[in-house]
C-alpha cells in the first residue's frame, strides 16, 4: 500500500479530521511519485521523468504526473498552493478514497495493519523510515493521532515527532506545512 492510500484510509476512518487532510493529499501523491522515480524534487522544483512507464500508476497519480510532464517542471510550493486554493484536492481525495474502497484497502484489518506498523516503528527505539516519518507528521497535522493512539502512546509519539524534526525527513513536511500556512493566510485575508 502506498503512503497516499494509508493516509486516506486512516483519515477517512478517524472521521474527526481537520480539512487539511483533504487538502494535503496532493502533496502525499507527489511524495509517492518521487518515491517511484516518476518525478524528482530538486531545489523546490518538480520535474517529471519523460520516459517513466506509467502502466502501474493509479488514475489520480497519472493525472498529476501528466500535468507536471506537460509543463516540463513545476515549483513544488506553487503546485501545492494551486491545488490547495482551487480546492480540487478534495476531489482528488475522493478519487483516492474510492480507489481504496474498490481495492478493499479500507477494511478494518488493513487499517489495523497500517496502525500496528506505525506503532512498531514509531513507539520502539530505532530508526524511523522516511515513509513512516512523513505519514506520521501528516497524520499529526490532520489531527487523527488521538483516534489511533492511547494517551501514553501519544506522549511517546510526540517525543519521536520532536526527534523527527531534526532529521532530513522533516524537510518535505516542513515545506508542505509552510505552504499550507501561507495558503491559509491568503484564503482568510
PDB file of C-alpha atoms in Angstrom:
ATOM      1  CA  UNK A   1       0.000   0.000   0.000  1.00  0.00           C
ATOM      2  CA  UNK A   2       1.307   3.462  -0.881  1.00  0.00           C
ATOM      3  CA  UNK A   3       1.541   6.296   1.632  1.00  0.00           C
ATOM      4  CA  UNK A   4      -1.274   8.134  -0.150  1.00  0.00           C
ATOM      5  CA  UNK A   5      -3.597   5.180   0.362  1.00  0.00           C
ATOM      6  CA  UNK A   6      -2.542   4.706   4.001  1.00  0.00           C
ATOM      7  CA  UNK A   7      -3.058   8.400   4.679  1.00  0.00           C
ATOM      8  CA  UNK A   8      -6.516   8.484   3.108  1.00  0.00           C
ATOM      9  CA  UNK A   9      -7.854   5.341   4.820  1.00  0.00           C
ATOM     10  CA  UNK A  10      -6.587   6.469   8.231  1.00  0.00           C
ATOM     11  CA  UNK A  11      -8.020   9.987   7.830  1.00  0.00           C
ATOM     12  CA  UNK A  12     -11.304   8.628   6.495  1.00  0.00           C
ATOM     13  CA  UNK A  13     -11.723   6.137   9.332  1.00  0.00           C
ATOM     14  CA  UNK A  14     -10.954   8.714  12.046  1.00  0.00           C
ATOM     15  CA  UNK A  15     -13.792  10.985  10.819  1.00  0.00           C
ATOM     16  CA  UNK A  16     -12.707  13.701  13.284  1.00  0.00           C
ATOM     17  CA  UNK A  17     -10.271  15.360  10.930  1.00  0.00           C
ATOM     18  CA  UNK A  18      -9.206  18.819  10.009  1.00  0.00           C
ATOM     19  CA  UNK A  19      -9.891  19.916   6.461  1.00  0.00           C
ATOM     20  CA  UNK A  20      -6.149  19.814   5.786  1.00  0.00           C
ATOM     21  CA  UNK A  21      -6.235  16.051   5.248  1.00  0.00           C
ATOM     22  CA  UNK A  22      -8.177  16.531   2.038  1.00  0.00           C
ATOM     23  CA  UNK A  23      -6.067  19.473   1.008  1.00  0.00           C
ATOM     24  CA  UNK A  24      -2.676  17.845   1.629  1.00  0.00           C
ATOM     25  CA  UNK A  25      -3.434  14.707  -0.352  1.00  0.00           C
ATOM     26  CA  UNK A  26      -1.821  16.174  -3.495  1.00  0.00           C
ATOM     27  CA  UNK A  27       1.457  16.536  -1.608  1.00  0.00           C
ATOM     28  CA  UNK A  28       1.238  12.931  -0.422  1.00  0.00           C
ATOM     29  CA  UNK A  29       0.659  11.788  -4.014  1.00  0.00           C
ATOM     30  CA  UNK A  30       3.671  13.849  -5.109  1.00  0.00           C
ATOM     31  CA  UNK A  31       5.704  12.141  -2.394  1.00  0.00           C
ATOM     32  CA  UNK A  32       4.653   8.721  -3.726  1.00  0.00           C
ATOM     33  CA  UNK A  33       5.549   9.797  -7.283  1.00  0.00           C
ATOM     34  CA  UNK A  34       9.001  10.891  -6.097  1.00  0.00           C
ATOM     35  CA  UNK A  35       9.464   7.540  -4.344  1.00  0.00           C
ATOM     36  CA  UNK A  36       8.501   5.727  -7.571  1.00  0.00           C
ATOM     37  CA  UNK A  37      11.023   7.742  -9.549  1.00  0.00           C
ATOM     38  CA  UNK A  38       8.297   9.206 -11.771  1.00  0.00           C
ATOM     39  CA  UNK A  39       9.161  12.742 -10.715  1.00  0.00           C
ATOM     40  CA  UNK A  40      12.095  14.339  -8.974  1.00  0.00           C
ATOM     41  CA  UNK A  41      12.054  17.110  -6.411  1.00  0.00           C
ATOM     42  CA  UNK A  42      15.230  19.168  -6.523  1.00  0.00           C
ATOM     43  CA  UNK A  43      15.650  22.620  -5.021  1.00  0.00           C
ATOM     44  CA  UNK A  44      11.880  23.038  -4.755  1.00  0.00           C
ATOM     45  CA  UNK A  45      11.211  22.097  -8.394  1.00  0.00           C
ATOM     46  CA  UNK A  46       9.202  19.090  -9.543  1.00  0.00           C
ATOM     47  CA  UNK A  47      10.302  17.517 -12.796  1.00  0.00           C
ATOM     48  CA  UNK A  48       8.707  14.523 -14.494  1.00  0.00           C
ATOM     49  CA  UNK A  49      10.776  11.709 -15.947  1.00  0.00           C
ATOM     50  CA  UNK A  50       9.625  11.899 -19.576  1.00  0.00           C
ATOM     51  CA  UNK A  51      10.431   8.202 -20.113  1.00  0.00           C
ATOM     52  CA  UNK A  52       8.770   6.840 -16.979  1.00  0.00           C
ATOM     53  CA  UNK A  53       6.470   3.846 -17.597  1.00  0.00           C
ATOM     54  CA  UNK A  54       3.062   4.864 -16.204  1.00  0.00           C
ATOM     55  CA  UNK A  55       1.456   1.433 -16.623  1.00  0.00           C
ATOM     56  CA  UNK A  56       1.118   0.724 -12.889  1.00  0.00           C
ATOM     57  CA  UNK A  57       0.032   4.222 -11.823  1.00  0.00           C
ATOM     58  CA  UNK A  58      -3.359   4.858 -10.319  1.00  0.00           C
ATOM     59  CA  UNK A  59      -5.569   7.347 -12.219  1.00  0.00           C
ATOM     60  CA  UNK A  60      -5.083  10.067  -9.599  1.00  0.00           C
ATOM     61  CA  UNK A  61      -1.279   9.633  -9.802  1.00  0.00           C
ATOM     62  CA  UNK A  62      -1.376   9.671 -13.587  1.00  0.00           C
ATOM     63  CA  UNK A  63      -3.389  12.919 -13.647  1.00  0.00           C
ATOM     64  CA  UNK A  64      -0.813  14.718 -11.513  1.00  0.00           C
ATOM     65  CA  UNK A  65       2.151  13.130 -13.305  1.00  0.00           C
ATOM     66  CA  UNK A  66       0.807  14.114 -16.741  1.00  0.00           C
ATOM     67  CA  UNK A  67       0.112  17.667 -15.602  1.00  0.00           C
ATOM     68  CA  UNK A  68       3.722  18.074 -14.452  1.00  0.00           C
ATOM     69  CA  UNK A  69       5.090  16.256 -17.510  1.00  0.00           C
ATOM     70  CA  UNK A  70       3.157  18.514 -19.887  1.00  0.00           C
ATOM     71  CA  UNK A  71       4.654  21.604 -18.224  1.00  0.00           C
ATOM     72  CA  UNK A  72       8.154  20.150 -18.114  1.00  0.00           C
ATOM     73  CA  UNK A  73       8.546  21.189 -14.492  1.00  0.00           C
ATOM     74  CA  UNK A  74       6.673  22.940 -11.701  1.00  0.00           C
ATOM     75  CA  UNK A  75       7.576  24.684  -8.472  1.00  0.00           C
ATOM     76  CA  UNK A  76       6.580  22.410  -5.587  1.00  0.00           C
ATOM     77  CA  UNK A  77       5.177  25.268  -3.488  1.00  0.00           C
ATOM     78  CA  UNK A  78       3.154  26.796  -6.328  1.00  0.00           C
ATOM     79  CA  UNK A  79       1.831  23.408  -7.438  1.00  0.00           C
ATOM     80  CA  UNK A  80       0.572  22.543  -3.948  1.00  0.00           C
ATOM     81  CA  UNK A  81      -0.805  26.047  -3.436  1.00  0.00           C
ATOM     82  CA  UNK A  82      -2.693  25.895  -6.740  1.00  0.00           C
ATOM     83  CA  UNK A  83      -4.472  22.684  -5.759  1.00  0.00           C
ATOM     84  CA  UNK A  84      -4.996  23.916  -2.217  1.00  0.00           C
ATOM     85  CA  UNK A  85      -6.544  27.233  -3.197  1.00  0.00           C
ATOM     86  CA  UNK A  86      -8.636  25.766  -6.030  1.00  0.00           C
ATOM     87  CA  UNK A  87      -9.950  23.114  -3.626  1.00  0.00           C
ATOM     88  CA  UNK A  88      -9.632  20.460  -6.354  1.00  0.00           C
ATOM     89  CA  UNK A  89      -7.565  18.398  -3.939  1.00  0.00           C
ATOM     90  CA  UNK A  90     -10.851  17.484  -2.226  1.00  0.00           C
ATOM     91  CA  UNK A  91     -11.918  15.835  -5.484  1.00  0.00           C
ATOM     92  CA  UNK A  92      -8.577  14.043  -5.658  1.00  0.00           C
ATOM     93  CA  UNK A  93      -9.026  12.855  -2.038  1.00  0.00           C
ATOM     94  CA  UNK A  94     -12.391  11.387  -3.028  1.00  0.00           C
ATOM     95  CA  UNK A  95     -10.778   9.607  -6.028  1.00  0.00           C
ATOM     96  CA  UNK A  96      -8.165   8.047  -3.759  1.00  0.00           C
ATOM     97  CA  UNK A  97     -10.845   7.075  -1.220  1.00  0.00           C
ATOM     98  CA  UNK A  98     -12.975   5.475  -3.948  1.00  0.00           C
ATOM     99  CA  UNK A  99      -9.971   3.535  -5.274  1.00  0.00           C
ATOM    100  CA  UNK A 100      -9.100   2.306  -1.768  1.00  0.00           C
ATOM    101  CA  UNK A 101     -12.673   1.056  -1.356  1.00  0.00           C
ATOM    102  CA  UNK A 102     -12.538  -0.682  -4.764  1.00  0.00           C
ATOM    103  CA  UNK A 103      -9.296  -2.425  -3.779  1.00  0.00           C
ATOM    104  CA  UNK A 104     -10.712  -3.304  -0.326  1.00  0.00           C
ATOM    105  CA  UNK A 105      -7.903  -1.344   1.362  1.00  0.00           C
ATOM    106  CA  UNK A 106     -10.187   0.381   3.849  1.00  0.00           C
ATOM    107  CA  UNK A 107     -11.110  -2.770   5.754  1.00  0.00           C
ATOM    108  CA  UNK A 108     -10.594  -2.980   9.493  1.00  0.00           C
ATOM    109  CA  UNK A 109      -7.748  -5.464   9.044  1.00  0.00           C
ATOM    110  CA  UNK A 110      -5.957  -3.152   6.578  1.00  0.00           C
ATOM    111  CA  UNK A 111      -6.309  -0.184   8.901  1.00  0.00           C
ATOM    112  CA  UNK A 112      -5.095  -2.228  11.891  1.00  0.00           C
ATOM    113  CA  UNK A 113      -2.084  -3.401   9.864  1.00  0.00           C
ATOM    114  CA  UNK A 114      -1.122   0.183   8.966  1.00  0.00           C
ATOM    115  CA  UNK A 115      -1.574   1.435  12.543  1.00  0.00           C
ATOM    116  CA  UNK A 116       0.365  -1.505  14.003  1.00  0.00           C
ATOM    117  CA  UNK A 117       3.164  -0.835  11.523  1.00  0.00           C
ATOM    118  CA  UNK A 118       3.274   2.795  12.650  1.00  0.00           C
ATOM    119  CA  UNK A 119       3.242   1.750  16.297  1.00  0.00           C
ATOM    120  CA  UNK A 120       6.070  -0.711  15.785  1.00  0.00           C
ATOM    121  CA  UNK A 121       8.293   1.812  14.060  1.00  0.00           C
ATOM    122  CA  UNK A 122       7.410   4.968  15.994  1.00  0.00           C
ATOM    123  CA  UNK A 123       6.989   3.697  19.542  1.00  0.00           C
ATOM    124  CA  UNK A 124      10.021   1.408  19.625  1.00  0.00           C
ATOM    125  CA  UNK A 125      13.593   2.608  19.729  1.00  0.00           C
ATOM    126  CA  UNK A 126      15.467   2.662  16.455  1.00  0.00           C
ATOM    127  CA  UNK A 127      15.439   4.453  13.156  1.00  0.00           C
ATOM    128  CA  UNK A 128      12.242   5.606  11.523  1.00  0.00           C
ATOM    129  CA  UNK A 129      11.836   5.231   7.770  1.00  0.00           C
ATOM    130  CA  UNK A 130      11.197   8.306   5.671  1.00  0.00           C
ATOM    131  CA  UNK A 131       7.758   6.981   4.689  1.00  0.00           C
ATOM    132  CA  UNK A 132       6.726   6.472   8.316  1.00  0.00           C
ATOM    133  CA  UNK A 133       8.096   9.885   9.272  1.00  0.00           C
ATOM    134  CA  UNK A 134       6.113  11.650   6.533  1.00  0.00           C
ATOM    135  CA  UNK A 135       2.935   9.690   7.247  1.00  0.00           C
ATOM    136  CA  UNK A 136       3.174  10.329  10.998  1.00  0.00           C
ATOM    137  CA  UNK A 137       3.777  14.051  10.601  1.00  0.00           C
ATOM    138  CA  UNK A 138       0.855  14.397   8.186  1.00  0.00           C
ATOM    139  CA  UNK A 139      -1.459  12.373  10.427  1.00  0.00           C
ATOM    140  CA  UNK A 140      -0.478  14.614  13.332  1.00  0.00           C
ATOM    141  CA  UNK A 141      -1.329  17.666  11.247  1.00  0.00           C
ATOM    142  CA  UNK A 142      -4.656  16.110  10.202  1.00  0.00           C
ATOM    143  CA  UNK A 143      -5.456  15.668  13.917  1.00  0.00           C
ATOM    144  CA  UNK A 144      -6.073  11.912  13.732  1.00  0.00           C
ATOM    145  CA  UNK A 145      -3.340  10.736  16.108  1.00  0.00           C
ATOM    146  CA  UNK A 146      -5.776  10.677  19.082  1.00  0.00           C
ATOM    147  CA  UNK A 147      -8.022   8.279  17.202  1.00  0.00           C
ATOM    148  CA  UNK A 148      -5.340   5.597  16.819  1.00  0.00           C
ATOM    149  CA  UNK A 149      -3.005   6.087  19.789  1.00  0.00           C
ATOM    150  CA  UNK A 150      -3.621   5.991  23.556  1.00  0.00           C
ATOM    151  CA  UNK A 151      -2.532   8.892  25.770  1.00  0.00           C
ATOM    152  CA  UNK A 152       0.625   7.004  26.751  1.00  0.00           C
ATOM    153  CA  UNK A 153       1.405   6.140  23.118  1.00  0.00           C
ATOM    154  CA  UNK A 154       0.675   9.702  22.032  1.00  0.00           C
ATOM    155  CA  UNK A 155       3.184  11.034  24.571  1.00  0.00           C
ATOM    156  CA  UNK A 156       5.899   8.739  23.187  1.00  0.00           C
ATOM    157  CA  UNK A 157       4.843   9.558  19.630  1.00  0.00           C
ATOM    158  CA  UNK A 158       5.124  13.309  20.255  1.00  0.00           C
ATOM    159  CA  UNK A 159       8.628  12.771  21.668  1.00  0.00           C
ATOM    160  CA  UNK A 160       9.530  10.922  18.482  1.00  0.00           C
ATOM    161  CA  UNK A 161       7.991  13.699  16.359  1.00  0.00           C
ATOM    162  CA  UNK A 162      10.367  16.138  18.088  1.00  0.00           C
ATOM    163  CA  UNK A 163      13.225  13.819  17.070  1.00  0.00           C
ATOM    164  CA  UNK A 164      11.885  13.702  13.504  1.00  0.00           C
ATOM    165  CA  UNK A 165      12.089  17.471  13.279  1.00  0.00           C
ATOM    166  CA  UNK A 166      15.873  17.117  13.476  1.00  0.00           C
ATOM    167  CA  UNK A 167      16.107  14.691  10.544  1.00  0.00           C
ATOM    168  CA  UNK A 168      16.262  15.125   6.776  1.00  0.00           C
ATOM    169  CA  UNK A 169      12.802  13.538   6.545  1.00  0.00           C
ATOM    170  CA  UNK A 170      11.335  16.672   8.052  1.00  0.00           C
ATOM    171  CA  UNK A 171      12.251  18.900   5.085  1.00  0.00           C
ATOM    172  CA  UNK A 172       9.389  17.684   2.858  1.00  0.00           C
ATOM    173  CA  UNK A 173       6.879  18.106   5.663  1.00  0.00           C
ATOM    174  CA  UNK A 174       8.273  21.490   6.743  1.00  0.00           C
ATOM    175  CA  UNK A 175       7.962  22.796   3.178  1.00  0.00           C
ATOM    176  CA  UNK A 176       4.408  21.480   2.928  1.00  0.00           C
ATOM    177  CA  UNK A 177       3.457  22.939   6.310  1.00  0.00           C
ATOM    178  CA  UNK A 178       4.818  26.371   5.307  1.00  0.00           C
ATOM    179  CA  UNK A 179       2.850  26.265   2.038  1.00  0.00           C
ATOM    180  CA  UNK A 180      -0.360  25.422   3.912  1.00  0.00           C
ATOM    181  CA  UNK A 181       0.198  28.262   6.387  1.00  0.00           C
ATOM    182  CA  UNK A 182       0.726  30.744   3.558  1.00  0.00           C
ATOM    183  CA  UNK A 183      -2.335  29.400   1.724  1.00  0.00           C
ATOM    184  CA  UNK A 184      -4.431  29.767   4.873  1.00  0.00           C
ATOM    185  CA  UNK A 185      -3.369  33.383   5.190  1.00  0.00           C
ATOM    186  CA  UNK A 186      -4.246  34.026   1.533  1.00  0.00           C
ATOM    187  CA  UNK A 187      -7.580  32.237   1.880  1.00  0.00           C
ATOM    188  CA  UNK A 188      -8.677  34.063   5.032  1.00  0.00           C
ATOM    189  CA  UNK A 189      -7.473  37.548   4.068  1.00  0.00           C
TER     190      UNK A 189
END
